[in-house]
mmCIF file of N, CA and C in Angstrom:
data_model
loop_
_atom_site.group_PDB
_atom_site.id
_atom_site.type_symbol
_atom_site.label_atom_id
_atom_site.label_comp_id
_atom_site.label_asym_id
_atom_site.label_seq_id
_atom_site.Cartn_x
_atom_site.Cartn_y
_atom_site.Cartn_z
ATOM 1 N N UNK A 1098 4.296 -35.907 -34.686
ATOM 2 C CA UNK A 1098 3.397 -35.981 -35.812
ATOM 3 C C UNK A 1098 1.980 -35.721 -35.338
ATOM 4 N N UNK A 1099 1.404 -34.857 -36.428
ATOM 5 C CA UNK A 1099 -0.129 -34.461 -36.147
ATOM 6 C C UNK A 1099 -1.153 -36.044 -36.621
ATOM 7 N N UNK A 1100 -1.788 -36.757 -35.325
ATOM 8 C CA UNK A 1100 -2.901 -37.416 -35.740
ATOM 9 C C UNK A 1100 -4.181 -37.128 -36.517
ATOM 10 N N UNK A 1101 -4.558 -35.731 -36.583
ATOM 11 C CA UNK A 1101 -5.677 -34.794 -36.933
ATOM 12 C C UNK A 1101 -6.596 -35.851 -38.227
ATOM 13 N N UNK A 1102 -7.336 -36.304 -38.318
ATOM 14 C CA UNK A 1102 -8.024 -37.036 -39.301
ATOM 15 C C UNK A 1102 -7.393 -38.749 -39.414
ATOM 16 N N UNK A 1103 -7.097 -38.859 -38.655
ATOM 17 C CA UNK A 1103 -6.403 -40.228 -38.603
ATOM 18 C C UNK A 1103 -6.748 -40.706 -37.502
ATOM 19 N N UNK A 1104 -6.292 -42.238 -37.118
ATOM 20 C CA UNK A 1104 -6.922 -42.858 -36.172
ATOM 21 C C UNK A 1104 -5.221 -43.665 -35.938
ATOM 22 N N UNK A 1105 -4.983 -43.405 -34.481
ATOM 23 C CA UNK A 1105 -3.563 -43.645 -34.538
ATOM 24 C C UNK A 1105 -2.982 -45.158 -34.266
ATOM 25 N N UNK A 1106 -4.518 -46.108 -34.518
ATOM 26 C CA UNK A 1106 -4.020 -47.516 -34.514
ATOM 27 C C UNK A 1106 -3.777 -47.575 -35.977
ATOM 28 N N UNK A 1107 -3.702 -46.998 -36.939
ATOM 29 C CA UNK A 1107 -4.174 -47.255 -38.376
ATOM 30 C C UNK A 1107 -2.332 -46.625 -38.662
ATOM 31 N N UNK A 1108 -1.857 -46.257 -37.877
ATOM 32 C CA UNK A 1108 -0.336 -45.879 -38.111
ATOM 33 C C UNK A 1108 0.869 -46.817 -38.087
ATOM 34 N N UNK A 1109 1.854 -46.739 -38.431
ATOM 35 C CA UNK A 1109 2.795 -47.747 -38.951
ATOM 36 C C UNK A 1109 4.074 -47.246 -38.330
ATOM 37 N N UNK A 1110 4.703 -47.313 -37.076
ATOM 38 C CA UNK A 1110 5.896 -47.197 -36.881
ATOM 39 C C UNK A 1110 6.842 -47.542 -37.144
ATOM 40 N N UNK A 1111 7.553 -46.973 -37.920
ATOM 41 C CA UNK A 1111 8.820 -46.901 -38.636
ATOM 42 C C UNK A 1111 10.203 -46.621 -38.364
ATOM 43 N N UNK A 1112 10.168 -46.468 -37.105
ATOM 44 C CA UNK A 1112 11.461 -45.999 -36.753
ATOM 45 C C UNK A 1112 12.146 -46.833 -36.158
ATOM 46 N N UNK A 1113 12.025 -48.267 -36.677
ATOM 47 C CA UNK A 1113 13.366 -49.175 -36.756
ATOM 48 C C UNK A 1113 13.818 -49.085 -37.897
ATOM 49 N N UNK A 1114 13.254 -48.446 -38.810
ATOM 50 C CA UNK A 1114 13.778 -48.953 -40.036
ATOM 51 C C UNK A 1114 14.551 -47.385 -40.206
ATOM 52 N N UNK A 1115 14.481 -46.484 -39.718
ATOM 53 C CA UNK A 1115 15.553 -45.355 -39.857
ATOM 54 C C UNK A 1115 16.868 -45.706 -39.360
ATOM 55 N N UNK A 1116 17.834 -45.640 -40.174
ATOM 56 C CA UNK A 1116 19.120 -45.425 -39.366
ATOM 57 C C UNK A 1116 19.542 -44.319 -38.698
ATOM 58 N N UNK A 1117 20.113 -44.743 -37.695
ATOM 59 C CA UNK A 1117 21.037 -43.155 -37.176
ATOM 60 C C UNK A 1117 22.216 -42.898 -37.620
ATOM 61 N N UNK A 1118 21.895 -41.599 -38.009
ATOM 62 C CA UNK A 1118 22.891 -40.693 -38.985
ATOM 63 C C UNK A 1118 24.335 -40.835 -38.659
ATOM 64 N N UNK A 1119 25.210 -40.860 -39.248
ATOM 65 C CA UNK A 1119 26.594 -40.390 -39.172
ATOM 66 C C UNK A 1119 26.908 -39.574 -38.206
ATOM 67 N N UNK A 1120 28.690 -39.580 -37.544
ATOM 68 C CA UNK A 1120 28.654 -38.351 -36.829
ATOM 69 C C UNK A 1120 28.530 -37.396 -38.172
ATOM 70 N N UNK A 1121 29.120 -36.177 -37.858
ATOM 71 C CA UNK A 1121 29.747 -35.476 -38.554
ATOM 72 C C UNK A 1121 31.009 -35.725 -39.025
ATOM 73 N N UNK A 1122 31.575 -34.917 -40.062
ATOM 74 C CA UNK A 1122 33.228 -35.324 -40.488
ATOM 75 C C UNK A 1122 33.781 -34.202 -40.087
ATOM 76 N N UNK A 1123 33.453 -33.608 -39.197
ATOM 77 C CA UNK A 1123 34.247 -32.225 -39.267
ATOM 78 C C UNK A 1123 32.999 -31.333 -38.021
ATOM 79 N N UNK A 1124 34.071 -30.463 -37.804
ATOM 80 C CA UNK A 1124 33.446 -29.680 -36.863
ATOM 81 C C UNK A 1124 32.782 -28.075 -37.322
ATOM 82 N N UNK A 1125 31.680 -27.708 -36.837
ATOM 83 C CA UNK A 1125 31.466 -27.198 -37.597
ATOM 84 C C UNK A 1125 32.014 -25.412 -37.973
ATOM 85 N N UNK A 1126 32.376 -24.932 -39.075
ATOM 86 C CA UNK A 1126 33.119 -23.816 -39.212
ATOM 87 C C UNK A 1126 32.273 -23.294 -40.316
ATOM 88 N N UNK A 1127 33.374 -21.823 -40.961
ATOM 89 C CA UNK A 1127 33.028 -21.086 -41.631
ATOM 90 C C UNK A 1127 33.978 -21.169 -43.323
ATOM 91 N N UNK A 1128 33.104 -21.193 -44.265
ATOM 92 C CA UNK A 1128 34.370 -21.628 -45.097
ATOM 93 C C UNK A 1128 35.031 -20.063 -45.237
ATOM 94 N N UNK A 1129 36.266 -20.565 -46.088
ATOM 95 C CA UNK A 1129 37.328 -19.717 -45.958
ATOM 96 C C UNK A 1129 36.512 -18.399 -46.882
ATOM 97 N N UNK A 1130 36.875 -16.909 -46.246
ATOM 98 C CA UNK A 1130 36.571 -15.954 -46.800
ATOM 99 C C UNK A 1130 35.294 -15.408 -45.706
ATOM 100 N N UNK A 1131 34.842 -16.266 -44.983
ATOM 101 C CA UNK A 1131 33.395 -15.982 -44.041
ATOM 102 C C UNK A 1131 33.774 -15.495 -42.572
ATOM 103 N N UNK A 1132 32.763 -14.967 -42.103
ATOM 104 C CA UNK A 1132 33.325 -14.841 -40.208
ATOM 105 C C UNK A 1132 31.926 -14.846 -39.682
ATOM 106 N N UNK A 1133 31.992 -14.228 -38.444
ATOM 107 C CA UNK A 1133 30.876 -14.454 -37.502
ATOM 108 C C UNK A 1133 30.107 -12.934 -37.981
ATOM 109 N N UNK A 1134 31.284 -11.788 -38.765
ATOM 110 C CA UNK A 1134 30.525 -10.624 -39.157
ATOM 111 C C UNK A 1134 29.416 -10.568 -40.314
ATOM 112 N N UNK A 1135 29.538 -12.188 -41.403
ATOM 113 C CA UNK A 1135 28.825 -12.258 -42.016
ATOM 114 C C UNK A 1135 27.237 -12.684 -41.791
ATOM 115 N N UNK A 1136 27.054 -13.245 -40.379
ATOM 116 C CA UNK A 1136 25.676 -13.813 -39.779
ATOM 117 C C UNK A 1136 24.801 -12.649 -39.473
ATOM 118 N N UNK A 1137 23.333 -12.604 -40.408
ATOM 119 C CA UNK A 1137 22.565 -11.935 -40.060
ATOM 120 C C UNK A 1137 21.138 -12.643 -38.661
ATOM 121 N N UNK A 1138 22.379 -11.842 -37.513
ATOM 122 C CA UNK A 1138 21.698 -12.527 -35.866
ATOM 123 C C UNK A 1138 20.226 -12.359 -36.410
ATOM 124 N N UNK A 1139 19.296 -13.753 -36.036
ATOM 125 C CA UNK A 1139 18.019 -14.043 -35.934
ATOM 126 C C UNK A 1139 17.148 -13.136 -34.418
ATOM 127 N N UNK A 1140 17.990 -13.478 -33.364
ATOM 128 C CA UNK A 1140 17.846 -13.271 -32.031
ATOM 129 C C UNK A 1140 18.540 -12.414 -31.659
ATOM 130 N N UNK A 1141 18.580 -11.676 -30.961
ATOM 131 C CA UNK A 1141 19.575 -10.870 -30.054
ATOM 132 C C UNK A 1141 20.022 -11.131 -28.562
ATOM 133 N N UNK A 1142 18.688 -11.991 -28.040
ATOM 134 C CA UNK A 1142 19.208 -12.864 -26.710
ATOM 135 C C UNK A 1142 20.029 -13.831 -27.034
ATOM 136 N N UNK A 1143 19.701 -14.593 -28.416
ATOM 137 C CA UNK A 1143 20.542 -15.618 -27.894
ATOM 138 C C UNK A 1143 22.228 -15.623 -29.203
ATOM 139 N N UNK A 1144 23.462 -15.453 -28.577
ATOM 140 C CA UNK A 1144 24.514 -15.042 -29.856
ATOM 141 C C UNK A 1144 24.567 -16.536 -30.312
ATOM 142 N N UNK A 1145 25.176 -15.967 -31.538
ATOM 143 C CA UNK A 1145 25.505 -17.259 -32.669
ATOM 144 C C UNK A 1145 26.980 -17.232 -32.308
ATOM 145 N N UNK A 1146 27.385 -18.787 -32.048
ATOM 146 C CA UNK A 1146 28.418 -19.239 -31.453
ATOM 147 C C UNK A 1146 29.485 -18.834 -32.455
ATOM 148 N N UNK A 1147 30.437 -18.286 -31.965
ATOM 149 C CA UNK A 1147 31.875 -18.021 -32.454
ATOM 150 C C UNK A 1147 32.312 -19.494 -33.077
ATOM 151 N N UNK A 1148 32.351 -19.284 -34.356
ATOM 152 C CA UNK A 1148 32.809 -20.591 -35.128
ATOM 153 C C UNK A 1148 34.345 -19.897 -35.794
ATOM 154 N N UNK A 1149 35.215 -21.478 -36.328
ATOM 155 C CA UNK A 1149 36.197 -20.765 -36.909
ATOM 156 C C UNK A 1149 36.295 -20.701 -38.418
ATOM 157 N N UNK A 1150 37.379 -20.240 -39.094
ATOM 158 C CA UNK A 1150 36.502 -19.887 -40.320
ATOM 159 C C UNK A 1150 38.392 -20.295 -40.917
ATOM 160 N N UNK A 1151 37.481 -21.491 -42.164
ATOM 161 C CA UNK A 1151 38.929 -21.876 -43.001
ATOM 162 C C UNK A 1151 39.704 -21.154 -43.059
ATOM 163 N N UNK A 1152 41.210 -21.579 -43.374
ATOM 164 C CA UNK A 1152 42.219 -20.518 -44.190
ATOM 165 C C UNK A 1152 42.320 -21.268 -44.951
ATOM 166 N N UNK A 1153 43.218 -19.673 -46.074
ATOM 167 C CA UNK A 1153 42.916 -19.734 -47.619
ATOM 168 C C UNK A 1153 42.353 -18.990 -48.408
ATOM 169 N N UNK A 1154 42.014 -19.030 -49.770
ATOM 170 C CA UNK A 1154 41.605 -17.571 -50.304
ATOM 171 C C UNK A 1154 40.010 -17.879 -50.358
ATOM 172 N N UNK A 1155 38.999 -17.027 -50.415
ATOM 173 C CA UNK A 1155 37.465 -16.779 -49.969
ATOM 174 C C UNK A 1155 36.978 -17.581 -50.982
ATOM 175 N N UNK A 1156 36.101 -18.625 -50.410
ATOM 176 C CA UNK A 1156 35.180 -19.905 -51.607
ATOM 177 C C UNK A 1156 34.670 -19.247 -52.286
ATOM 178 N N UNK A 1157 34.779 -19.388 -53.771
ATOM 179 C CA UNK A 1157 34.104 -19.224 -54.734
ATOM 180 C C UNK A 1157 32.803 -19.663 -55.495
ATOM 181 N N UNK A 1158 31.808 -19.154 -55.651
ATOM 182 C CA UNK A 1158 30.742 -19.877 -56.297
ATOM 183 C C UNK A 1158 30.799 -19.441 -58.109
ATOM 184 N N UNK A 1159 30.447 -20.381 -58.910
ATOM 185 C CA UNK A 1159 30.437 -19.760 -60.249
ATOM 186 C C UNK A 1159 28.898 -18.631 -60.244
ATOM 187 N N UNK A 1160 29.158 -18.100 -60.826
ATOM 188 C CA UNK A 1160 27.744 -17.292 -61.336
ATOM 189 C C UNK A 1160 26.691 -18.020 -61.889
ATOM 190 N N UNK A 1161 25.275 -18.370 -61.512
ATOM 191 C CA UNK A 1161 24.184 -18.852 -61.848
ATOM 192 C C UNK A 1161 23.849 -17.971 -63.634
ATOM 193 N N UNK A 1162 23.817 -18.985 -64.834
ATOM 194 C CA UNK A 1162 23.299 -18.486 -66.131
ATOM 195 C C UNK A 1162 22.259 -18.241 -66.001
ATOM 196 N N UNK A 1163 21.501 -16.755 -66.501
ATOM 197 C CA UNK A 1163 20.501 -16.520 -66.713
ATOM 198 C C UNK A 1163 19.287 -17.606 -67.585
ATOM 199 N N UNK A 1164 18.099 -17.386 -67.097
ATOM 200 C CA UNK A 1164 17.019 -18.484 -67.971
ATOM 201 C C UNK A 1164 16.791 -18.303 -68.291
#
């Protein structure tokens, strides 16, 4: 955190009162219908890890109604 205009005795540490998160429930993948051909690479040094990708027929989203 940026102190910039603050005076950092005047701050309130809070981070007992955060819990730590959950694991995860699951590892992480691609839902079904996706692959590693769908990732538009950020980097080129560094690859985006080979994940696996559900089976089953390709997730569906409904169509967003026009406003």
């Amino acid at each position: 955190m940026t102190i910039l205009g603050h005076s950092e005795s005047d701050l309130v540490d809070c981070s007992e009162l955060v819990p730590t998160p959950p694991p995860p429930a699951s590892t992480a993948h691609f839902p079904a219908g996706l692959s590693n051909s769908d990732i538009e690479q950020a980097c080129a040094n560094t690859p985006f890890p080979t994940l696996p990708t559900d089976p089953g027929p390709a997730t569906s989203v409904a169509p967003v109604p026009p406003s």
